[in-house]
CSV table of C-alpha atoms in Angstrom, one decimal:
chain,number,residue,atom,x,y,z
A,19,MET,CA,-0.1,0.1,0.0
A,20,GLU,CA,1.3,3.8,-0.9
A,21,GLY,CA,0.0,4.5,2.7
A,22,GLU,CA,2.5,2.2,4.3
A,23,GLY,CA,5.2,4.4,2.7
A,24,GLU,CA,8.7,2.8,3.9
A,25,CYS,CA,10.5,-0.2,2.3
A,26,SER,CA,12.6,-2.0,4.7
A,27,ASP,CA,15.5,-2.8,2.4
A,28,ASN,CA,16.2,0.6,1.5
A,29,LEU,CA,14.1,2.8,3.9
A,30,PHE,CA,12.4,4.9,0.7
A,31,THR,CA,9.7,7.0,1.6
A,32,SER,CA,7.8,9.0,-1.1
A,33,VAL,CA,6.4,12.8,-0.3
A,34,MET,CA,3.2,11.4,-1.8
A,35,THR,CA,3.0,8.8,0.8
A,36,LEU,CA,3.8,11.3,3.7
A,37,THR,CA,1.1,13.5,2.0
A,38,LYS,CA,-1.5,10.7,1.9
A,39,MET,CA,-0.5,10.2,5.8
A,40,ARG,CA,-1.5,13.8,6.4
A,41,VAL,CA,1.7,14.3,8.4
A,42,PRO,CA,1.3,17.7,10.5
A,43,HIS,CA,5.1,18.2,10.3
A,44,VAL,CA,7.5,17.8,7.9
A,45,PRO,CA,10.0,14.9,8.9
A,46,GLN,CA,13.4,16.4,10.4
A,47,ARG,CA,15.4,15.2,7.3
A,48,TYR,CA,13.6,17.6,5.0
A,49,VAL,CA,14.3,20.6,7.6
A,50,LEU,CA,17.1,23.0,6.3
A,51,PRO,CA,19.2,25.1,8.1
A,52,PRO,CA,17.7,28.6,8.7
A,53,SER,CA,19.9,30.3,6.1
A,54,GLN,CA,18.8,28.1,3.5
A,55,ARG,CA,15.3,28.4,3.8
A,56,PRO,CA,13.3,30.2,1.2
A,57,ASN,CA,11.5,33.4,1.1
A,58,LEU,CA,7.6,32.8,0.5
A,59,THR,CA,6.8,36.4,0.6
A,60,LEU,CA,8.4,37.5,-2.9
A,61,ASP,CA,6.0,38.8,-5.0
A,62,LEU,CA,5.5,37.3,-8.5
A,63,THR,CA,8.0,39.0,-10.6
A,64,THR,CA,6.3,40.7,-13.5
A,65,THR,CA,9.5,41.9,-15.4
A,66,LEU,CA,10.9,38.5,-16.5
A,67,PRO,CA,11.0,38.2,-20.3
A,68,ILE,CA,8.1,36.4,-22.3
A,69,ILE,CA,9.4,36.1,-26.0
A,70,ASP,CA,6.5,35.4,-28.7
A,71,LEU,CA,8.7,32.7,-30.9
A,72,SER,CA,6.2,33.2,-33.7
A,73,THR,CA,8.1,36.5,-34.6
A,74,LEU,CA,11.3,34.6,-35.3
A,75,HIS,CA,9.6,33.6,-38.6
A,76,HIS,CA,9.0,37.3,-39.7
A,77,ALA,CA,11.8,38.9,-41.2
A,78,SER,CA,10.7,42.6,-39.9
A,79,GLN,CA,10.6,41.3,-36.3
A,80,ARG,CA,13.3,38.8,-36.1
A,81,SER,CA,16.1,41.2,-35.4
A,82,LEU,CA,14.3,42.8,-32.6
A,83,THR,CA,13.4,39.2,-31.1
A,84,LEU,CA,17.1,37.8,-31.2
A,85,ASP,CA,18.2,41.3,-29.5
A,86,THR,CA,15.5,40.3,-26.7
A,87,ILE,CA,16.8,36.7,-26.4
A,88,GLN,CA,20.2,37.7,-26.3
A,89,GLY,CA,19.4,40.3,-23.4
A,90,ALA,CA,17.7,37.6,-21.5
A,91,CYS,CA,20.5,35.1,-22.0
A,92,LYS,CA,23.3,37.7,-20.7
A,93,GLU,CA,21.1,39.4,-17.9
A,94,LEU,CA,19.4,36.3,-16.3
A,95,GLY,CA,19.9,32.8,-18.6
A,96,PHE,CA,16.1,32.6,-18.7
A,97,PHE,CA,12.9,33.8,-20.5
A,98,GLN,CA,9.4,32.4,-21.2
A,99,VAL,CA,8.2,31.5,-24.7
A,100,VAL,CA,4.4,31.7,-25.9
A,101,ASN,CA,3.4,31.0,-29.5
A,102,HIS,CA,6.0,28.0,-29.5
A,103,GLY,CA,4.3,25.4,-31.8
A,104,ILE,CA,3.4,23.1,-29.1
A,105,PRO,CA,-0.5,22.7,-29.1
A,106,LEU,CA,-2.2,23.2,-25.8
A,107,PRO,CA,-4.1,19.8,-25.8
A,108,VAL,CA,-0.4,18.2,-26.0
A,109,ILE,CA,0.8,20.1,-23.1
A,110,HIS,CA,-2.4,19.5,-21.1
A,111,ASP,CA,-1.8,15.5,-21.9
A,112,ALA,CA,1.4,15.4,-20.6
A,113,LEU,CA,0.6,17.1,-17.3
A,114,ALA,CA,-2.4,14.7,-16.9
A,115,ALA,CA,-0.1,11.4,-17.6
A,116,ALA,CA,2.3,12.9,-15.0
A,117,THR,CA,-0.6,13.0,-12.7
A,118,GLU,CA,-1.8,9.6,-13.3
A,119,PHE,CA,1.9,8.2,-12.9
A,120,PHE,CA,2.3,9.9,-9.2
A,121,ASN,CA,-1.1,8.4,-8.3
A,122,LEU,CA,-0.3,4.9,-8.9
A,123,SER,CA,0.2,2.8,-6.3
A,124,LEU,CA,3.7,2.7,-4.4
A,125,GLU,CA,4.2,-1.1,-5.4
A,126,GLU,CA,3.8,-0.2,-8.9
A,127,LYS,CA,6.4,2.9,-8.9
A,128,MET,CA,8.8,0.8,-7.0
A,129,THR,CA,9.3,-1.4,-10.2
A,130,LEU,CA,11.0,1.7,-11.5
A,131,LEU,CA,12.9,2.8,-8.3
A,132,SER,CA,16.7,3.4,-8.9
A,133,ASP,CA,19.5,5.5,-7.2
A,134,ASN,CA,21.9,5.2,-10.2
A,135,VAL,CA,22.0,8.0,-12.0
A,136,HIS,CA,23.2,6.4,-15.1
A,137,ASN,CA,20.0,4.4,-15.2
A,138,PRO,CA,17.8,5.1,-18.6
A,139,VAL,CA,14.3,5.1,-16.7
A,140,ARG,CA,14.4,5.8,-12.8
A,141,TYR,CA,11.9,6.7,-10.0
A,142,GLY,CA,12.8,8.3,-7.0
A,143,THR,CA,12.2,10.9,-4.3
A,144,SER,CA,14.5,14.0,-3.3
A,145,LEU,CA,17.7,14.1,-5.4
A,146,ASN,CA,19.1,10.8,-4.6
A,147,HIS,CA,17.4,9.3,-1.5
A,148,ALA,CA,20.1,7.0,-1.2
A,149,SER,CA,22.6,9.8,-0.6
A,150,ASP,CA,21.2,12.9,0.5
A,151,LYS,CA,22.1,14.6,3.8
A,152,VAL,CA,18.9,16.6,3.6
A,153,HIS,CA,16.0,15.5,1.6
A,154,TYR,CA,13.8,17.6,-0.6
A,155,TRP,CA,10.1,17.4,-1.0
A,156,ARG,CA,9.7,16.2,-4.4
A,157,ASP,CA,9.0,12.8,-6.2
A,158,PHE,CA,10.1,12.2,-9.7
A,159,ILE,CA,10.5,9.7,-12.6
A,160,LYS,CA,13.0,10.3,-15.1
A,161,HIS,CA,13.7,8.8,-18.3
A,162,TYR,CA,15.8,9.4,-21.6
A,163,SER,CA,13.8,10.4,-24.6
A,164,HIS,CA,15.8,11.1,-27.8
A,165,PRO,CA,15.9,9.5,-30.1
A,166,ILE,CA,12.4,8.4,-28.6
A,167,SER,CA,12.6,5.0,-30.3
A,168,ASP,CA,15.6,4.2,-28.5
A,169,TRP,CA,14.0,4.6,-25.3
A,170,ILE,CA,10.1,4.5,-24.9
A,171,HIS,CA,10.0,0.7,-24.4
A,172,LEU,CA,11.6,1.2,-21.3
A,173,TRP,CA,9.0,4.1,-20.0
A,174,PRO,CA,6.3,3.1,-17.4
A,175,SER,CA,3.7,0.8,-19.0
A,176,ASN,CA,1.2,2.2,-16.7
A,177,PRO,CA,-1.0,4.5,-16.8
A,178,PRO,CA,-1.6,3.0,-20.2
A,179,SER,CA,-1.4,6.1,-22.1
A,180,TYR,CA,1.5,7.4,-20.5
A,181,LYS,CA,4.0,6.5,-23.6
A,182,ASP,CA,1.4,8.1,-26.0
A,183,LYS,CA,0.8,11.5,-24.1
A,184,MET,CA,4.4,11.8,-22.8
A,185,GLY,CA,5.9,11.1,-26.0
A,186,ASN,CA,4.0,13.3,-28.1
A,187,TYR,CA,5.3,16.1,-25.9
A,188,ALA,CA,8.8,15.1,-25.9
A,189,LYS,CA,9.0,14.8,-29.6
A,190,ALA,CA,7.2,18.4,-29.9
A,191,VAL,CA,9.6,20.0,-27.4
A,192,GLN,CA,12.7,18.4,-29.1
A,193,VAL,CA,11.7,20.3,-31.8
A,194,LEU,CA,11.3,23.3,-30.2
A,195,HIS,CA,14.6,23.1,-28.7
A,196,LYS,CA,16.4,23.1,-32.0
A,197,GLN,CA,14.8,26.1,-33.0
A,198,LEU,CA,15.6,27.8,-29.5
A,199,MET,CA,19.4,26.8,-29.9
A,200,GLU,CA,19.6,28.1,-33.7
A,201,ALA,CA,18.3,31.4,-32.2
A,202,ILE,CA,20.6,31.4,-29.3
A,203,LEU,CA,23.7,30.5,-31.2
A,204,GLU,CA,22.9,33.2,-33.8
A,205,THR,CA,23.0,35.8,-30.9
A,206,LEU,CA,26.4,34.4,-30.1
A,207,GLY,CA,27.5,35.1,-33.6
A,208,LEU,CA,27.9,31.1,-33.9
A,209,ASN,CA,27.1,29.1,-36.7
A,210,PHE,CA,24.3,26.5,-36.1
A,211,GLY,CA,25.5,24.3,-38.9
A,212,ASN,CA,29.1,23.7,-36.8
A,213,LEU,CA,27.0,22.4,-34.1
A,214,GLN,CA,23.9,21.1,-35.9
A,215,LYS,CA,24.8,17.2,-36.1
A,216,GLU,CA,25.7,17.5,-32.4
A,217,ILE,CA,22.7,19.1,-31.4
A,218,GLU,CA,20.2,16.7,-33.4
A,219,GLU,CA,21.9,13.6,-32.1
A,220,GLY,CA,22.2,14.9,-28.4
A,221,ASN,CA,20.5,13.7,-25.2
A,222,GLN,CA,16.9,14.5,-24.1
A,223,LEU,CA,16.1,13.7,-20.6
A,224,MET,CA,12.6,14.2,-19.3
A,225,ALA,CA,12.3,14.8,-15.4
A,226,ILE,CA,8.7,14.6,-14.4
A,227,ASN,CA,8.2,16.0,-11.0
A,228,CYS,CA,5.7,16.3,-8.3
A,229,TYR,CA,5.8,18.6,-5.5
A,230,PRO,CA,2.7,17.8,-3.1
A,231,ALA,CA,1.3,20.3,-1.0
A,232,CYS,CA,3.7,20.7,2.0
A,233,PRO,CA,2.4,21.4,5.7
A,234,GLU,CA,5.6,23.5,6.5
A,235,PRO,CA,6.8,24.9,3.1
A,236,ASP,CA,8.9,27.8,5.2
A,237,LEU,CA,11.1,25.0,6.2
A,238,THR,CA,12.0,22.9,3.3
A,239,LEU,CA,12.5,23.0,-0.6
A,240,GLY,CA,11.1,21.0,-3.6
A,241,MET,CA,14.9,21.4,-5.2
A,242,PRO,CA,17.6,23.0,-3.6
A,243,PRO,CA,19.5,26.1,-5.6
A,244,HIS,CA,21.4,24.6,-8.7
A,245,SER,CA,21.9,25.1,-12.4
A,246,ASP,CA,21.2,22.4,-15.1
A,247,TYR,CA,24.1,20.5,-16.8
A,248,GLY,CA,23.0,20.8,-20.5
A,249,THR,CA,22.4,23.4,-23.2
A,250,LEU,CA,18.7,24.3,-22.3
A,251,THR,CA,15.9,23.0,-20.3
A,252,VAL,CA,12.7,23.8,-21.4
A,253,LEU,CA,10.0,23.7,-18.4
A,254,LEU,CA,6.3,23.1,-18.2
A,255,GLN,CA,4.8,23.8,-15.2
A,256,SER,CA,1.3,23.2,-13.6
A,257,GLY,CA,1.6,26.5,-11.3
A,258,PRO,CA,4.1,29.0,-9.8
A,259,GLY,CA,6.8,27.6,-7.3
A,260,LEU,CA,9.9,28.2,-9.3
A,261,GLN,CA,12.4,30.9,-8.1
A,262,LEU,CA,15.6,31.9,-10.2
A,263,GLN,CA,18.6,34.1,-9.0
A,264,ASP,CA,19.2,37.3,-10.8
A,265,ASN,CA,22.8,38.5,-11.7
A,266,LYS,CA,22.6,40.3,-8.3
A,267,LYS,CA,22.2,37.0,-6.5
A,268,LYS,CA,18.6,38.3,-5.7
A,269,TRP,CA,15.7,35.7,-5.7
A,270,LEU,CA,13.1,36.1,-8.2
A,271,SER,CA,9.5,34.3,-8.2
A,272,VAL,CA,8.5,33.2,-11.8
A,273,PRO,CA,4.7,34.0,-12.5
A,274,PHE,CA,2.7,31.0,-13.8
A,275,VAL,CA,1.6,31.8,-17.6
A,276,GLU,CA,-1.0,29.3,-18.9
A,277,GLY,CA,0.4,27.8,-22.2
A,278,ALA,CA,3.8,29.3,-21.9
A,279,LEU,CA,7.1,27.4,-21.5
A,280,LEU,CA,10.3,28.3,-19.6
A,281,VAL,CA,13.6,28.2,-20.9
A,282,GLN,CA,16.6,27.9,-18.7
A,283,LEU,CA,20.1,28.2,-19.8
A,284,GLY,CA,22.6,25.6,-18.9
A,285,ASP,CA,26.0,25.0,-17.8
A,286,GLN,CA,27.0,23.7,-21.6
A,287,ILE,CA,25.7,27.1,-22.8
A,288,GLU,CA,27.6,29.1,-20.2
A,289,LEU,CA,30.7,27.0,-21.4
A,290,MET,CA,30.3,27.4,-24.7
A,291,SER,CA,29.7,31.3,-24.7
A,292,ASN,CA,33.0,31.5,-22.5
A,293,GLY,CA,30.9,32.9,-19.8
A,294,GLN,CA,29.0,35.6,-21.7
A,295,TYR,CA,26.0,33.8,-21.2
A,296,LYS,CA,25.3,32.2,-17.6
A,297,SER,CA,23.4,28.9,-16.8
A,298,VAL,CA,20.6,29.9,-14.4
A,299,VAL,CA,20.4,29.4,-10.6
A,300,HIS,CA,17.0,28.1,-9.7
A,301,GLN,CA,14.9,26.5,-6.7
A,302,VAL,CA,11.6,25.1,-6.0
A,303,THR,CA,9.4,26.6,-3.3
A,304,LEU,CA,6.3,24.9,-2.0
A,305,SER,CA,2.8,25.5,-1.2
A,306,ALA,CA,0.9,24.5,2.1
A,307,GLU,CA,-2.1,24.2,-0.2
A,308,ASN,CA,-1.3,23.1,-3.8
A,309,LYS,CA,0.4,20.3,-5.4
A,310,ARG,CA,2.7,21.3,-8.2
A,311,LEU,CA,3.7,19.3,-11.3
A,312,SER,CA,6.6,20.3,-13.5
A,313,ILE,CA,7.9,18.3,-16.5
A,314,ALA,CA,11.2,19.4,-17.3
A,315,SER,CA,13.1,18.5,-20.7
A,316,LEU,CA,16.8,18.5,-20.4
A,317,HIS,CA,18.8,18.9,-23.5
A,318,SER,CA,22.6,18.4,-23.8
A,319,LEU,CA,25.1,17.2,-26.6
A,320,PRO,CA,25.8,13.8,-27.0
A,321,ILE,CA,26.7,11.7,-23.8
A,322,ASN,CA,30.6,11.4,-24.7
A,323,LYS,CA,30.7,14.6,-26.5
A,324,LYS,CA,33.8,17.0,-24.8
A,325,ILE,CA,32.8,20.7,-25.2
A,326,GLY,CA,34.7,23.7,-24.3
A,327,PRO,CA,34.5,27.7,-25.0
A,328,ALA,CA,33.9,28.4,-28.8
A,329,PRO,CA,37.1,29.3,-30.4
A,330,GLU,CA,35.2,32.3,-31.8
A,331,LEU,CA,34.6,34.0,-28.6
A,332,VAL,CA,38.2,33.4,-27.2
A,333,ASP,CA,41.0,36.0,-27.6
A,334,GLU,CA,43.4,38.0,-25.6
A,335,GLN,CA,40.9,40.0,-24.0
A,336,HIS,CA,38.6,36.9,-23.3
A,337,PRO,CA,41.0,33.9,-22.6
A,338,VAL,CA,39.5,30.6,-22.0
A,339,SER,CA,37.7,30.5,-19.0
A,340,TYR,CA,36.3,26.7,-18.6
A,341,ASN,CA,37.7,23.3,-18.8
A,342,GLU,CA,36.0,21.1,-21.2
A,343,PHE,CA,33.6,18.6,-20.1
A,344,SER,CA,30.9,15.9,-21.4
A,345,PHE,CA,27.3,15.0,-20.2
A,346,ARG,CA,29.1,12.0,-19.0
A,347,ASP,CA,31.6,13.9,-16.8
A,348,PHE,CA,28.5,15.6,-15.1
A,349,LEU,CA,27.0,12.2,-14.4
A,350,ASP,CA,30.3,10.9,-13.0
A,351,TYR,CA,30.4,14.4,-10.7
A,352,ILE,CA,26.9,14.0,-9.3
A,353,SER,CA,27.5,10.2,-8.6
A,354,SER,CA,30.0,11.3,-6.0
A,355,ASN,CA,29.3,14.7,-5.3
A,356,ASP,CA,26.0,16.8,-3.7
A,357,ILE,CA,25.0,19.6,-6.2
A,358,ALA,CA,23.3,21.2,-2.8
A,359,ASP,CA,26.7,22.0,-1.7
A,360,LYS,CA,28.7,22.8,-5.0
A,361,ARG,CA,27.7,23.5,-8.7
A,362,PHE,CA,29.4,21.3,-11.2
A,363,ILE,CA,30.1,24.3,-13.8
A,364,ASP,CA,32.4,26.1,-10.4
A,365,SER,CA,34.1,22.8,-10.7
A,366,ILE,CA,35.4,23.3,-14.1
A,367,LYS,CA,36.2,26.8,-14.0
A,368,LYS,CA,39.6,27.8,-14.6
A,369,SER,CA,41.6,29.7,-11.6
A,370,VAL,CA,42.2,33.5,-12.7
């Protein structure tokens, strides 16, 4: 039974279990030190850029839109997109599939349980329930998704519509990612064609997250401050809860815009741009009343592809600022390091 919650072999407890048990307080393992607790009184920020992607297809508007994207990448490493080409029914179906998965019995979900970050499909809680010093109020299912024909047979068989609904969304967001990468590389003065093969053959990891209502949201987080490892993360959310850090290290609360998708720059873009653009540091806050779902499509270059700063962006005034790394290097890093303690990108910066 889901309500039983713990498995004696590995002491696994899902947050959905704690919610069904109606715990009045968060267990001690979820309580953050006071200095790391979130500020839940932040107003939703109204000045974050929202970009109409349809304007990229109009010659008279494309240049202005690229300027807006460039400004967002330099200042925040983040923007929202509308008119992105993914139909609203596809978005709603993906969120419905996520809801149905997390409502399955614990026994059903436990068949996919793993703490091995290299597994192509894995269910879990927190960041890594087996090694986290502090736990986070999140359950998740992660699976590789591109090319979808290589991976979809490994995805959950229940709920029965999961592969179809989540697969349609995964394929659509993969197309969107390519369009976004073309625009972002253009703003850096880089030739998309030089990386097109690696981008088209790169990795897509879908991280489907469930953040149930929390009895004490001021004491814990759904996810700690971190940046994503890849090129871009395209995020679909069912409601507000995401906070991001601006270049003055001030936290901003991201508003929920129906039908919009959030675009977050990852460590590979920061490295490729030689620091011109920054991967965005973000965290997830919780609500005492509402469950929140998010579907993060994390894109990166092929797993063994070593990447360094683009040669076109390196000169005497802008020397190489980062060591090369690959997606596999990142996986090895998080296997033995806590990203809540130190960001991966900080481990590959060259000392000045």
